[in-house]
mmCIF file of C-alpha atoms in Angstrom:
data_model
loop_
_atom_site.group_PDB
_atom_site.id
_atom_site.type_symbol
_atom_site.label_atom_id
_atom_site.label_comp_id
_atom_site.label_asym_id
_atom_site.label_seq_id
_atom_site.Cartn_x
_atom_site.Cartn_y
_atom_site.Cartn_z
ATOM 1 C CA UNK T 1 -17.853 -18.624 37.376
ATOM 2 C CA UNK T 2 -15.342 -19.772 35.359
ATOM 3 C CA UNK T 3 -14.224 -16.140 33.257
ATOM 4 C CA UNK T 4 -13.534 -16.151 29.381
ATOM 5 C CA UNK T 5 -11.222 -14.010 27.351
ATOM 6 C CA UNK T 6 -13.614 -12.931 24.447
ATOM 7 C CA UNK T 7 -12.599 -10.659 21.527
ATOM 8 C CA UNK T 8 -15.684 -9.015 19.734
ATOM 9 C CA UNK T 9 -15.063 -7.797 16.260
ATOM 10 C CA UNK T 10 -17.110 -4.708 14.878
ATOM 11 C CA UNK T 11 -18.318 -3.844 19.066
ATOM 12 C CA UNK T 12 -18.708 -0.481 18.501
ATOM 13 C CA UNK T 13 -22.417 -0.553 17.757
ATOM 14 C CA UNK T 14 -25.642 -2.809 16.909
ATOM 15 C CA UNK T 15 -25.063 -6.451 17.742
ATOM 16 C CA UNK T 16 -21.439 -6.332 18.938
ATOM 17 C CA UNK T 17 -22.286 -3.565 21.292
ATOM 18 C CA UNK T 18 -25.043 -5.230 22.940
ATOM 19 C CA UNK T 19 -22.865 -8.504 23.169
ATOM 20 C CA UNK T 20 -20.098 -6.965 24.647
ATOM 21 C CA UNK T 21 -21.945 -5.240 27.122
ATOM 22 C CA UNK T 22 -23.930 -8.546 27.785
ATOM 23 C CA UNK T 23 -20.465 -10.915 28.361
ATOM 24 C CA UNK T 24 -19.016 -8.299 30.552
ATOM 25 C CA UNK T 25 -22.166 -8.233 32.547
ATOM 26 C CA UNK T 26 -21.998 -11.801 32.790
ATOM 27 C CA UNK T 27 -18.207 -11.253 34.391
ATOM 28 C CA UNK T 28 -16.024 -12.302 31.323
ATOM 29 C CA UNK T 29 -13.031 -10.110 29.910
ATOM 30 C CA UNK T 30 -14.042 -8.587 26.442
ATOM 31 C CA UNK T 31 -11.526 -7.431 23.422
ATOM 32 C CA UNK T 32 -13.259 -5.448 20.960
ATOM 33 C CA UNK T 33 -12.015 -3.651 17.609
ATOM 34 C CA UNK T 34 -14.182 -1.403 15.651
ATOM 35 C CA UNK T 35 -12.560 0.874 12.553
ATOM 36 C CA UNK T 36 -13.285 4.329 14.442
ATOM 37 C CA UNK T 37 -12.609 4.843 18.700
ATOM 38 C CA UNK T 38 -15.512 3.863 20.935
ATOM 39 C CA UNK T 39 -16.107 5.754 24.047
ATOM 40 C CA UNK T 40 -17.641 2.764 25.781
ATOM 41 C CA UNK T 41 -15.896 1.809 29.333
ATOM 42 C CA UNK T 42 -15.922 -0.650 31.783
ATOM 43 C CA UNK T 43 -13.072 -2.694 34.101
ATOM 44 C CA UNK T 44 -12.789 -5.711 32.210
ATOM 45 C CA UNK T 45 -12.790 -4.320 28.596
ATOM 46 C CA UNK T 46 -10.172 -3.359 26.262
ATOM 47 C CA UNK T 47 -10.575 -1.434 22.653
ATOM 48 C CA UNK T 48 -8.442 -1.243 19.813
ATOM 49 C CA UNK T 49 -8.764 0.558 16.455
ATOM 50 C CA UNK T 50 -8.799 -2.314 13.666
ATOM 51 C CA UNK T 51 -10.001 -2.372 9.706
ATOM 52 C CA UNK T 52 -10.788 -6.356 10.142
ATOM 53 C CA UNK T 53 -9.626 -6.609 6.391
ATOM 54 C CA UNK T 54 -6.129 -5.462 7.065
ATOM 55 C CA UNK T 55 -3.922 -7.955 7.636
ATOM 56 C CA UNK T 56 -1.498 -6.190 9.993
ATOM 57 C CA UNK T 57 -3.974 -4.844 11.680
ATOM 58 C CA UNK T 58 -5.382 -7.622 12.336
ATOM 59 C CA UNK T 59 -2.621 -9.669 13.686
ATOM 60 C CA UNK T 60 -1.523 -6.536 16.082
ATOM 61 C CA UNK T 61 -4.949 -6.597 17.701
ATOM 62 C CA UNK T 62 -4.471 -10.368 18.743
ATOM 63 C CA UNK T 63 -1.380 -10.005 20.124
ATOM 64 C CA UNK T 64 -2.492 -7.033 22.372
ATOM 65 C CA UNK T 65 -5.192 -8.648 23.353
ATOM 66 C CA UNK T 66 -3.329 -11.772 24.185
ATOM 67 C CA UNK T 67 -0.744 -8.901 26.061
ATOM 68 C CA UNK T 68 -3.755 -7.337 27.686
ATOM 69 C CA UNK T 69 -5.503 -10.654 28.794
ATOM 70 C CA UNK T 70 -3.125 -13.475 28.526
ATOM 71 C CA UNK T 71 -5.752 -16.522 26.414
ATOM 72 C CA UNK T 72 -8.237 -15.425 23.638
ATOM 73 C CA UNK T 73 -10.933 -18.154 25.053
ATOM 74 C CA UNK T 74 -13.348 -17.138 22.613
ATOM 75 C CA UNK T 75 -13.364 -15.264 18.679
ATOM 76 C CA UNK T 76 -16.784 -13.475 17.377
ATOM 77 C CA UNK T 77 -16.485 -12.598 14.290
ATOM 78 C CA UNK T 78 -19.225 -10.059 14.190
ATOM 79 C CA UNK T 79 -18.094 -7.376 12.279
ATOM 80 C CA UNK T 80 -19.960 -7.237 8.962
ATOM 81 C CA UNK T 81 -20.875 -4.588 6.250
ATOM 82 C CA UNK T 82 -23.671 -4.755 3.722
ATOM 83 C CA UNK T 83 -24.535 -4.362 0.347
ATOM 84 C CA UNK T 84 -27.832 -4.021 -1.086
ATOM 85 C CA UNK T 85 -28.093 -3.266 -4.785
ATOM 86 C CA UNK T 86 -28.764 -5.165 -8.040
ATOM 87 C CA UNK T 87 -26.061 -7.397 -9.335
ATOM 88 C CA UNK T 88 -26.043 -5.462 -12.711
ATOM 89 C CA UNK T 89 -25.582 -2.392 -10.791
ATOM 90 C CA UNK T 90 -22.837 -3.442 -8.123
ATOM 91 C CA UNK T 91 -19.294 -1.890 -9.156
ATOM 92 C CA UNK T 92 -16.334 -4.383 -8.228
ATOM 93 C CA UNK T 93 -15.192 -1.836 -5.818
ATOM 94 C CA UNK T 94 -18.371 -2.630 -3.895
ATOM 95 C CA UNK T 95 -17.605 -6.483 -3.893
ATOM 96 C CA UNK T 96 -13.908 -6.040 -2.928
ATOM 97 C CA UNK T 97 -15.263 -4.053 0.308
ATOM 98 C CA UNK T 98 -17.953 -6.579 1.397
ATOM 99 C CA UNK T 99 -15.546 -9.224 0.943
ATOM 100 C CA UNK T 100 -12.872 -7.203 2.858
ATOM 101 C CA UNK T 101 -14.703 -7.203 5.966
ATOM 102 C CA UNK T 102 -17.228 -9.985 5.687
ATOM 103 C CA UNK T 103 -15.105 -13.078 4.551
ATOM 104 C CA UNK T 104 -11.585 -11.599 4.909
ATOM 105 C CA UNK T 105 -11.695 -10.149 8.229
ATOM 106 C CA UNK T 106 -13.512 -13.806 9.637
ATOM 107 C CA UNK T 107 -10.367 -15.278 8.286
ATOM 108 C CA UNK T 108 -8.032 -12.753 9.577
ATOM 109 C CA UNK T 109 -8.966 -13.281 12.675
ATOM 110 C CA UNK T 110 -10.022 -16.559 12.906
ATOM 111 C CA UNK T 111 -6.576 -17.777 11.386
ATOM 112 C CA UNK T 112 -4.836 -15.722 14.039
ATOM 113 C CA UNK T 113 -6.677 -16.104 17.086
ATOM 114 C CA UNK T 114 -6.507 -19.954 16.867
ATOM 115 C CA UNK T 115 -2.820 -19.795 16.835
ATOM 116 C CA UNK T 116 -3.371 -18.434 19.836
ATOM 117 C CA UNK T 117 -5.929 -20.597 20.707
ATOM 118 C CA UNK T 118 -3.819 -23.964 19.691
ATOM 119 C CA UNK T 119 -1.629 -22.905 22.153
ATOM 120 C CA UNK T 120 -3.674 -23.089 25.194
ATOM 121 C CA UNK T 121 -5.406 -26.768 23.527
ATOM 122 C CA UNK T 122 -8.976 -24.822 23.587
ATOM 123 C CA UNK T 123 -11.219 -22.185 21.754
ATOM 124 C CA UNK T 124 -14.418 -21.358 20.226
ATOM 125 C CA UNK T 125 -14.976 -19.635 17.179
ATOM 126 C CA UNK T 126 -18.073 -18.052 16.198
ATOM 127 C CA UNK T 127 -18.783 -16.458 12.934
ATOM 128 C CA UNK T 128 -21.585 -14.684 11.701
ATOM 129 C CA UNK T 129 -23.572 -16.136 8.667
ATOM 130 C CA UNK T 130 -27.226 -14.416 8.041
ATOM 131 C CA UNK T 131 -30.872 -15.758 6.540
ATOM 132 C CA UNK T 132 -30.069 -13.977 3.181
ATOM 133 C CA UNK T 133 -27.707 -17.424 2.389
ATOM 134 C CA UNK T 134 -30.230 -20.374 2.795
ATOM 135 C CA UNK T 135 -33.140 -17.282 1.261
ATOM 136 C CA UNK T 136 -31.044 -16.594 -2.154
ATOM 137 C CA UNK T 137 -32.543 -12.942 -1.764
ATOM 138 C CA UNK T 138 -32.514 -10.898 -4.979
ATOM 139 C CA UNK T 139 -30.416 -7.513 -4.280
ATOM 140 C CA UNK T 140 -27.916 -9.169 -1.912
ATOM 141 C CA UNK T 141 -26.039 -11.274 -3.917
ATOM 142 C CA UNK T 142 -22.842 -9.793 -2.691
ATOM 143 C CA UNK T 143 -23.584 -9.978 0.925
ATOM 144 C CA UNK T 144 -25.208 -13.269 0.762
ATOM 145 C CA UNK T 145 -22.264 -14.700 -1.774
ATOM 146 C CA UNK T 146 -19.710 -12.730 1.311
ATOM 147 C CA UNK T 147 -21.473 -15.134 3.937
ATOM 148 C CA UNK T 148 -21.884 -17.802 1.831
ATOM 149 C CA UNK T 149 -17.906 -18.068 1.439
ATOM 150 C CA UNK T 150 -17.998 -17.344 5.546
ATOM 151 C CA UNK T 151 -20.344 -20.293 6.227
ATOM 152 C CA UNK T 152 -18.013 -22.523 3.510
ATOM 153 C CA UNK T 153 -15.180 -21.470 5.762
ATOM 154 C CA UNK T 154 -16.915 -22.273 9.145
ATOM 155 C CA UNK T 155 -17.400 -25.832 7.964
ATOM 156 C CA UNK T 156 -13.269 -26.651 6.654
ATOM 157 C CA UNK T 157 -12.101 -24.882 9.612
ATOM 158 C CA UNK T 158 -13.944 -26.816 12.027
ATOM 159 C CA UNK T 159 -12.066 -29.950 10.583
ATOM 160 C CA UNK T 160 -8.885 -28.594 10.450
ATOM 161 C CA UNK T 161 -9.483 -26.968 14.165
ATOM 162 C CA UNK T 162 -10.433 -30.174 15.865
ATOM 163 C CA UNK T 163 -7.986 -32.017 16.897
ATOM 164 C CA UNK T 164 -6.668 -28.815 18.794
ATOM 165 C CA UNK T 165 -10.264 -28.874 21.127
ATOM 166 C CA UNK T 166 -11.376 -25.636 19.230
ATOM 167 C CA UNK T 167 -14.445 -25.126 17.713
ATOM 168 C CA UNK T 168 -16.084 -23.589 14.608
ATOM 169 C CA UNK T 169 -19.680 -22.607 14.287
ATOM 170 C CA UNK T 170 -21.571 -19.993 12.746
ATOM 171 C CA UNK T 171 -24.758 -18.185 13.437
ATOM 172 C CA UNK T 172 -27.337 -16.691 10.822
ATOM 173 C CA UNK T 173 -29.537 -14.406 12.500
ATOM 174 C CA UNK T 174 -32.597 -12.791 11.011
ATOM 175 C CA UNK T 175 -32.689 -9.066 10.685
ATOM 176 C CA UNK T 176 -32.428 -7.105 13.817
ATOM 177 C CA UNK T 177 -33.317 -3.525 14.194
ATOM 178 C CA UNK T 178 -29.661 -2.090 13.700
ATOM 179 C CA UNK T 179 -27.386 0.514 11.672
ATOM 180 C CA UNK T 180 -26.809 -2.296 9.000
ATOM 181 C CA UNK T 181 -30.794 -3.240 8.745
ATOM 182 C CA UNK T 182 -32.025 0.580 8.870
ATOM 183 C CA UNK T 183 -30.964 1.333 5.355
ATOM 184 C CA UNK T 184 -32.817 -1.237 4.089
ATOM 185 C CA UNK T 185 -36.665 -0.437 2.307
ATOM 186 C CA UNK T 186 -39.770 -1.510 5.362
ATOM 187 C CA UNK T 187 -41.254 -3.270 2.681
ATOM 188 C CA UNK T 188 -38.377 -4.946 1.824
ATOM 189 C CA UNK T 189 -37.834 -5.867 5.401
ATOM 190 C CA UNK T 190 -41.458 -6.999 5.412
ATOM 191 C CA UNK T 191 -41.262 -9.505 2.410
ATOM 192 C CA UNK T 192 -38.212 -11.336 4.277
ATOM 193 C CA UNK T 193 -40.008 -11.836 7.492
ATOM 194 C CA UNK T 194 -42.787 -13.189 5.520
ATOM 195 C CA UNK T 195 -40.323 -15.803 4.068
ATOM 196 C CA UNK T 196 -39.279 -17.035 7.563
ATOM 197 C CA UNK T 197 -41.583 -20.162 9.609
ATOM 198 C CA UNK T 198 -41.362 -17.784 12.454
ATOM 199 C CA UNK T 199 -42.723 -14.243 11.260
ATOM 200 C CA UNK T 200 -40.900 -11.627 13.600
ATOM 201 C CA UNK T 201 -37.854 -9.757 13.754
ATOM 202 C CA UNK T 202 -34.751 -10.925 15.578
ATOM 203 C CA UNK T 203 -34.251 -9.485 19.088
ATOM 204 C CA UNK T 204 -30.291 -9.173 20.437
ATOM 205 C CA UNK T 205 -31.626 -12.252 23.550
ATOM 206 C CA UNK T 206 -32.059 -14.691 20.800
ATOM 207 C CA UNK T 207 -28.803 -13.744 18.949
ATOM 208 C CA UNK T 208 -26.974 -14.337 22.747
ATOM 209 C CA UNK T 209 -29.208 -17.329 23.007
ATOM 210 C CA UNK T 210 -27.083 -19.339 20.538
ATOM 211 C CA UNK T 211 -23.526 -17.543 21.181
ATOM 212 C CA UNK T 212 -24.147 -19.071 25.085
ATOM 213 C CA UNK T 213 -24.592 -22.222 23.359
ATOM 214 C CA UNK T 214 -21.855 -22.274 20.848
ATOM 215 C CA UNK T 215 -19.650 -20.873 23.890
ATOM 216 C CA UNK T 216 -21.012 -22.993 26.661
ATOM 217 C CA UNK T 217 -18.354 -25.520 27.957
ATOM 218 C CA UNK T 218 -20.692 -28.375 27.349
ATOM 219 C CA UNK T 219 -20.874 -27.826 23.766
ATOM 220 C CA UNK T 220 -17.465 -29.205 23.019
ATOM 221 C CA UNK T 221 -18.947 -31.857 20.698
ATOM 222 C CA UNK T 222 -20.388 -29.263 18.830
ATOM 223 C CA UNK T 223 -18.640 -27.743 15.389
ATOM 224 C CA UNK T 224 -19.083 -26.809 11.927
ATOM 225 C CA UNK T 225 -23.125 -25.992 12.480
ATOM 226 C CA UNK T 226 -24.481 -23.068 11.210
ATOM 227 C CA UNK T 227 -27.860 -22.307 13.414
ATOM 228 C CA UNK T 228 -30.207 -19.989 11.619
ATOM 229 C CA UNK T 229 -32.773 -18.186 13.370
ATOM 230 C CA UNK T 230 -36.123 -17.815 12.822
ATOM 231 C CA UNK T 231 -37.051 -21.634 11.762
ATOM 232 C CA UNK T 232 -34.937 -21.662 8.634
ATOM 233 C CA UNK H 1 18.814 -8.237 13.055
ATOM 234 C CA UNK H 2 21.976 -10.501 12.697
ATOM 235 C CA UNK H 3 21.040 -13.337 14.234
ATOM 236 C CA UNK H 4 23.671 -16.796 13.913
ATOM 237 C CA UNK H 5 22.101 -19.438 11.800
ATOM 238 C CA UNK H 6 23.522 -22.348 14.849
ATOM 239 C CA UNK H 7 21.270 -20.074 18.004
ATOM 240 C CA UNK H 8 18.553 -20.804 15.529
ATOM 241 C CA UNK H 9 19.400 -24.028 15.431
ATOM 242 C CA UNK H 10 19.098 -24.655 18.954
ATOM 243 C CA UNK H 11 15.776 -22.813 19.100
ATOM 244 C CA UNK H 12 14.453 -25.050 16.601
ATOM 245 C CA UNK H 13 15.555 -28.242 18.063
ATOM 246 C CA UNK H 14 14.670 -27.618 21.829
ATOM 247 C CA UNK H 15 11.027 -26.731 20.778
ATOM 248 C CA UNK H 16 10.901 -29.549 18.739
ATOM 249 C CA UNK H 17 11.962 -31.870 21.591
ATOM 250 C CA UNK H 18 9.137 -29.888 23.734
ATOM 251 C CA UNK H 19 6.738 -30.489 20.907
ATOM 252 C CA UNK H 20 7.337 -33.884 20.048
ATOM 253 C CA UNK H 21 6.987 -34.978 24.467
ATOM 254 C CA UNK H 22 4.354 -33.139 24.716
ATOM 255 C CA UNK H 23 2.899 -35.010 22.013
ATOM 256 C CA UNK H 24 4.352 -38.416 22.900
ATOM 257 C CA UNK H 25 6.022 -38.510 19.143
ATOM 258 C CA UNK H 26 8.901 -41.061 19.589
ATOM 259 C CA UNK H 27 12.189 -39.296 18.980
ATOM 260 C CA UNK H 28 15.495 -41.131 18.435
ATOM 261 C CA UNK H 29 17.654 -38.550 18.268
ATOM 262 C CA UNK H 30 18.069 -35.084 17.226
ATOM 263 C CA UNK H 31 20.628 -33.336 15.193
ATOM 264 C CA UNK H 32 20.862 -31.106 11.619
ATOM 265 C CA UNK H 33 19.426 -34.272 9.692
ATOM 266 C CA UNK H 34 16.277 -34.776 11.529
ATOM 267 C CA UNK H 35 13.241 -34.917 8.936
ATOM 268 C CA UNK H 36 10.972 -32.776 9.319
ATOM 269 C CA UNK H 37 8.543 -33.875 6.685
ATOM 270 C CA UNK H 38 8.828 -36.689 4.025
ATOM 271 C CA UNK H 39 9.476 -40.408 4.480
ATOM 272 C CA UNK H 40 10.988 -41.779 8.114
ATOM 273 C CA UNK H 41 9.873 -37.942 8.934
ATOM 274 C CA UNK H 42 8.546 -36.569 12.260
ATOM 275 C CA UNK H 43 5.129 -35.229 11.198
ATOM 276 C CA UNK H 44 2.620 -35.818 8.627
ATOM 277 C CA UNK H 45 1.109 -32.328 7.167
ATOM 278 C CA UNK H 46 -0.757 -31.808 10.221
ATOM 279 C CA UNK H 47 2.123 -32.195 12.554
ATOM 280 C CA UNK H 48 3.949 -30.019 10.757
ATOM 281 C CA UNK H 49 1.453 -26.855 10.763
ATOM 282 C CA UNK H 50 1.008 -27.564 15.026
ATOM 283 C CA UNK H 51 5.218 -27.075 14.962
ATOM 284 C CA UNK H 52 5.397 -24.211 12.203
ATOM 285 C CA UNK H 53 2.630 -22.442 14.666
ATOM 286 C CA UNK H 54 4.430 -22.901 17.564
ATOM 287 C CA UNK H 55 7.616 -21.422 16.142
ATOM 288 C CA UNK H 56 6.418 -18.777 14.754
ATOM 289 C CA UNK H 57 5.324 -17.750 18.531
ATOM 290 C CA UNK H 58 8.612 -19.184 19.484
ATOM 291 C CA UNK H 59 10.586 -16.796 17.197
ATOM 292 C CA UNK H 60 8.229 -13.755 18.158
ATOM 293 C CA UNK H 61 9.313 -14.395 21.668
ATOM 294 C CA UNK H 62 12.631 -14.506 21.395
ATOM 295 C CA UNK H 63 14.022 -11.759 18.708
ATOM 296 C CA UNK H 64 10.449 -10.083 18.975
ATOM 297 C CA UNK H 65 9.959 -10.036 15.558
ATOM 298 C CA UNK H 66 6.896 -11.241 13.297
ATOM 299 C CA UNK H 67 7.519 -13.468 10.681
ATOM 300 C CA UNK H 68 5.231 -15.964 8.622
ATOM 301 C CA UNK H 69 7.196 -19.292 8.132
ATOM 302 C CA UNK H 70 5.214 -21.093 5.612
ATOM 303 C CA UNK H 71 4.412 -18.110 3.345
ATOM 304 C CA UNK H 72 4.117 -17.934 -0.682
ATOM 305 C CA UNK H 73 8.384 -18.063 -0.792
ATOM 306 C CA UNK H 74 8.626 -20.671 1.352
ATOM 307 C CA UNK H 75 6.166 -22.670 -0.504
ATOM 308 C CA UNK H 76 7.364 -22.112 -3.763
ATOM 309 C CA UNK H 77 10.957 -22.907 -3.450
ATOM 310 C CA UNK H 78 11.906 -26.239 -5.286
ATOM 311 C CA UNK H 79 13.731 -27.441 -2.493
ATOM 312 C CA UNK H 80 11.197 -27.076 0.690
ATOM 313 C CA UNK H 81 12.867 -25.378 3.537
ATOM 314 C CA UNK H 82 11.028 -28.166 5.622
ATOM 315 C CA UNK H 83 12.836 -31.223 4.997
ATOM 316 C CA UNK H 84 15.185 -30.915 7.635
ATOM 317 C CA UNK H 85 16.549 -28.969 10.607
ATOM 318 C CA UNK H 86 19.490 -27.784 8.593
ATOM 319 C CA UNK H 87 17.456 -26.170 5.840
ATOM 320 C CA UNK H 88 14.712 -24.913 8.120
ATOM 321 C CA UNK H 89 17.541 -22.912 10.117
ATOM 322 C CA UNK H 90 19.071 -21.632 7.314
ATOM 323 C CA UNK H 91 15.377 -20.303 5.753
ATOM 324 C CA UNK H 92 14.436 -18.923 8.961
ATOM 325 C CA UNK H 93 18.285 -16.926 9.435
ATOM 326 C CA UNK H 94 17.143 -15.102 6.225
ATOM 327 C CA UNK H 95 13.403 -14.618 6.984
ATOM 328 C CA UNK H 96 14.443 -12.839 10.054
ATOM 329 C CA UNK H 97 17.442 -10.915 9.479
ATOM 330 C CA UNK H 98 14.909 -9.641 6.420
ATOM 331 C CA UNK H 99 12.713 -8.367 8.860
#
C-alpha cells in the first residue's frame, strides 16, 4: 500500500473524526489540529492544538507535522464553523469568525502546506465547500458567502498549483448528522433535503467516497472541481 | 542574529544554481548582477514564486528562523528587492537579523 502523510483540520469531532479514524484504518499517517486537546490515540497519528485562523499557528502546525512525518501528501481542510441567523440580524463580529475559520484557515493552510508540498513535486488539496452555495439558502448567507469565497479559492489555486503536480478540489457535502448540523431547526433540515434530487441525509461513507477519489493516485488529471453531493 | 550579507550571498546563489538544473533553466553565469526578474532575467513571475518558496525553506534551514520574503514591505518598496542577487541579499540580511 503505498502510505500518505495526511493532515486533517478540525479532527476532533463530526466529519474530521470519522475521517481520521477511517485513513488511519486504511494504514496512512494522519496530522490533525483541532482548537481544544483530543484524547483520541493511535500509532500513526499526531495532534496539535491550532485556531486554523491564526496565522502562526497555522504555519507551526505544518512544520511539526512535516518534523513529525517528513511529506504532507495530502491537506483537508475540514475544519468549519457555522452561522445560521438572518442577515439583518448577523453582527460583524459573527462574519469576522466564520470567515476566520471557514475561508481563512483553508488558505492558511492550503498556502502553507503546498510549500511543503512544491517541494516534494506532489499534493492534493481538498477543501470543504457545502450544498448551502449552489442552494442560496435564506439564513446562511454568511456561511454560504464563507464557502462561496472557499470554492472561488479552490478554482485559482488549482491553476496556480499545477504545474507543481498538486491538486485542488473541493467537496460540498449535504448535511450530515453532526455537532455543526444539530443546532439547526428539523424542519429546517427537512426543507433542504427536500431541495436536493436525492432526498436523504449525507452519511460519513459518501463524504470518504469522494475524498478517495480526489486523493486516489489516478486522479492526477483531476483539479479545480467542486463535487456536490446529493445530485446537485 | 548577525548574519554577513556575502554568507547570504552564497546561500542565495548555490540554491539558485540547484534550482535553475533542476529545472533545466540555462544559466551563463552567476555573480551579484544576475537578474532575477525583469528583461534578460531568470524567471518569469512564476519562476520567481517556485525560488522565493524554496528560500524561504532554505533560510529556515539554515539560521532556523521564519521569515516571509515577498511580504507587504518587500512589495511595496520602489526599488524591488528582486531584481538582482545583490539587492535580494541585502533585503534578506535585514529581514533576518529583524527577526
Amino acid at each position: 500500500m503505498n502510505r500518505k502523510n495526511i493532515l486533517i483540520t478540525g479532527n476532533r469531532k463530526g466529519i474530521g473524526l470519522h475521517l481520521t479514524k477511517y485513513y488511519l484504518d486504511k494504514g496512512h499517517n494522519v496530522f490533525g489540529c483541532s482548537r481544544s486537546e483530543t484524547d483520541f490515540e493511535h500509532s500513526n497519528y499526531a495532534h496539535k492544538v491550532c485556531d486554523v485562523g491564526d496565522e502562526k499557528m497555522v504555519k507551526s502546525t505544518v512544520l511539526e507535522m512535516k518534523k513529525k512525518f517528513g511529506t504532507i501528501d495530502v491537506l483537508l481542510n475540514n475544519a468549519g464553523i457555522a452561522s445560521l441567523n438572518h442577515s439583518l440580524l448577523t453582527p460583524g463580529s459573527t462574519v469576522e469568525k466564520v470567515f476566520k475559520t471557514n475561508f481563512y484557515g483553508s488558505f492558511y493552510f492550503s498556502r502553507e502546506c503546498a510549500k511543503k508540498m512544491m517541494l516534494n513535486k506532489k499534493g492534493r488539496i481538498i477543501n470543504f465547500s457545502t450544498v448551502a452555495v449552489p442552494l442560496d439558502l435564506e439564513g446562511e448567507m454568511i456561511y454560504a458567502s464563507s464557502k462561496a469565497a472557499v470554492e472561488k479559492m479552490t478554482r485559482i489555486l488549482a491553476k496556480e498549483l499545477a504545474e507543481y503536480n498538486i491538486t485542488v478540489n473541493a467537496i460540498g457535502p449535504t448535511p450530515v448528522y453532526t455537532d455543526l448540523t444539530k443546532v439547526v431547526p428539523k424542519i429546517k433540515m427537512e426543507e433542504l433535503i427536500e431541495k436536493q434530487p436525492i432526498k436523504r441525509f449525507g452519511e460519513f461513507n459518501d463524504i470518504e467516497n469522494v475524498t478517495d477519489f480526489f486523493i486516489n493516485d489516478n486522479s492526477n488529471f483531476i483539479t479545480g472541481q467542486i463535487i456536490y453531493l446529493g445530485g446537485l | 542574529m548577525n548574519i554577513e550579507k556575502a554568507n547570504i550571498k552564497k546561500v542565495i546563489q548555490s540554491l539558485l544554481k540547484e534550482y535553475c538544473d533542476d529545472k533545466e533553466i540555462e544559466i551563463p553565469k552567476i555573480d551579484d548582477e544576475t537578474r532575477l526578474i525583469g528583461s534578460n532575467a531568470l524567471f518569469d513571475s512564476l519562476g520567481l514564486v517556485g525560488f522565493i518558496v524554496e528560500l524561504e525553506e532554505k533560510i529556515e534551514e539554515i539560521y532556523s528562523v521564519e521569515i516571509e520574503i515577498a511580504d507587504e514591505k518587500a512589495m511595496s518598496r520602489f526599488k524591488s528587492p528582486f531584481i538582482n542577487i545583490d539587492s535580494l541579499s541585502e533585503f534578506l540580511v535585514g529581514k533576518i537579523n529583524e527577526s
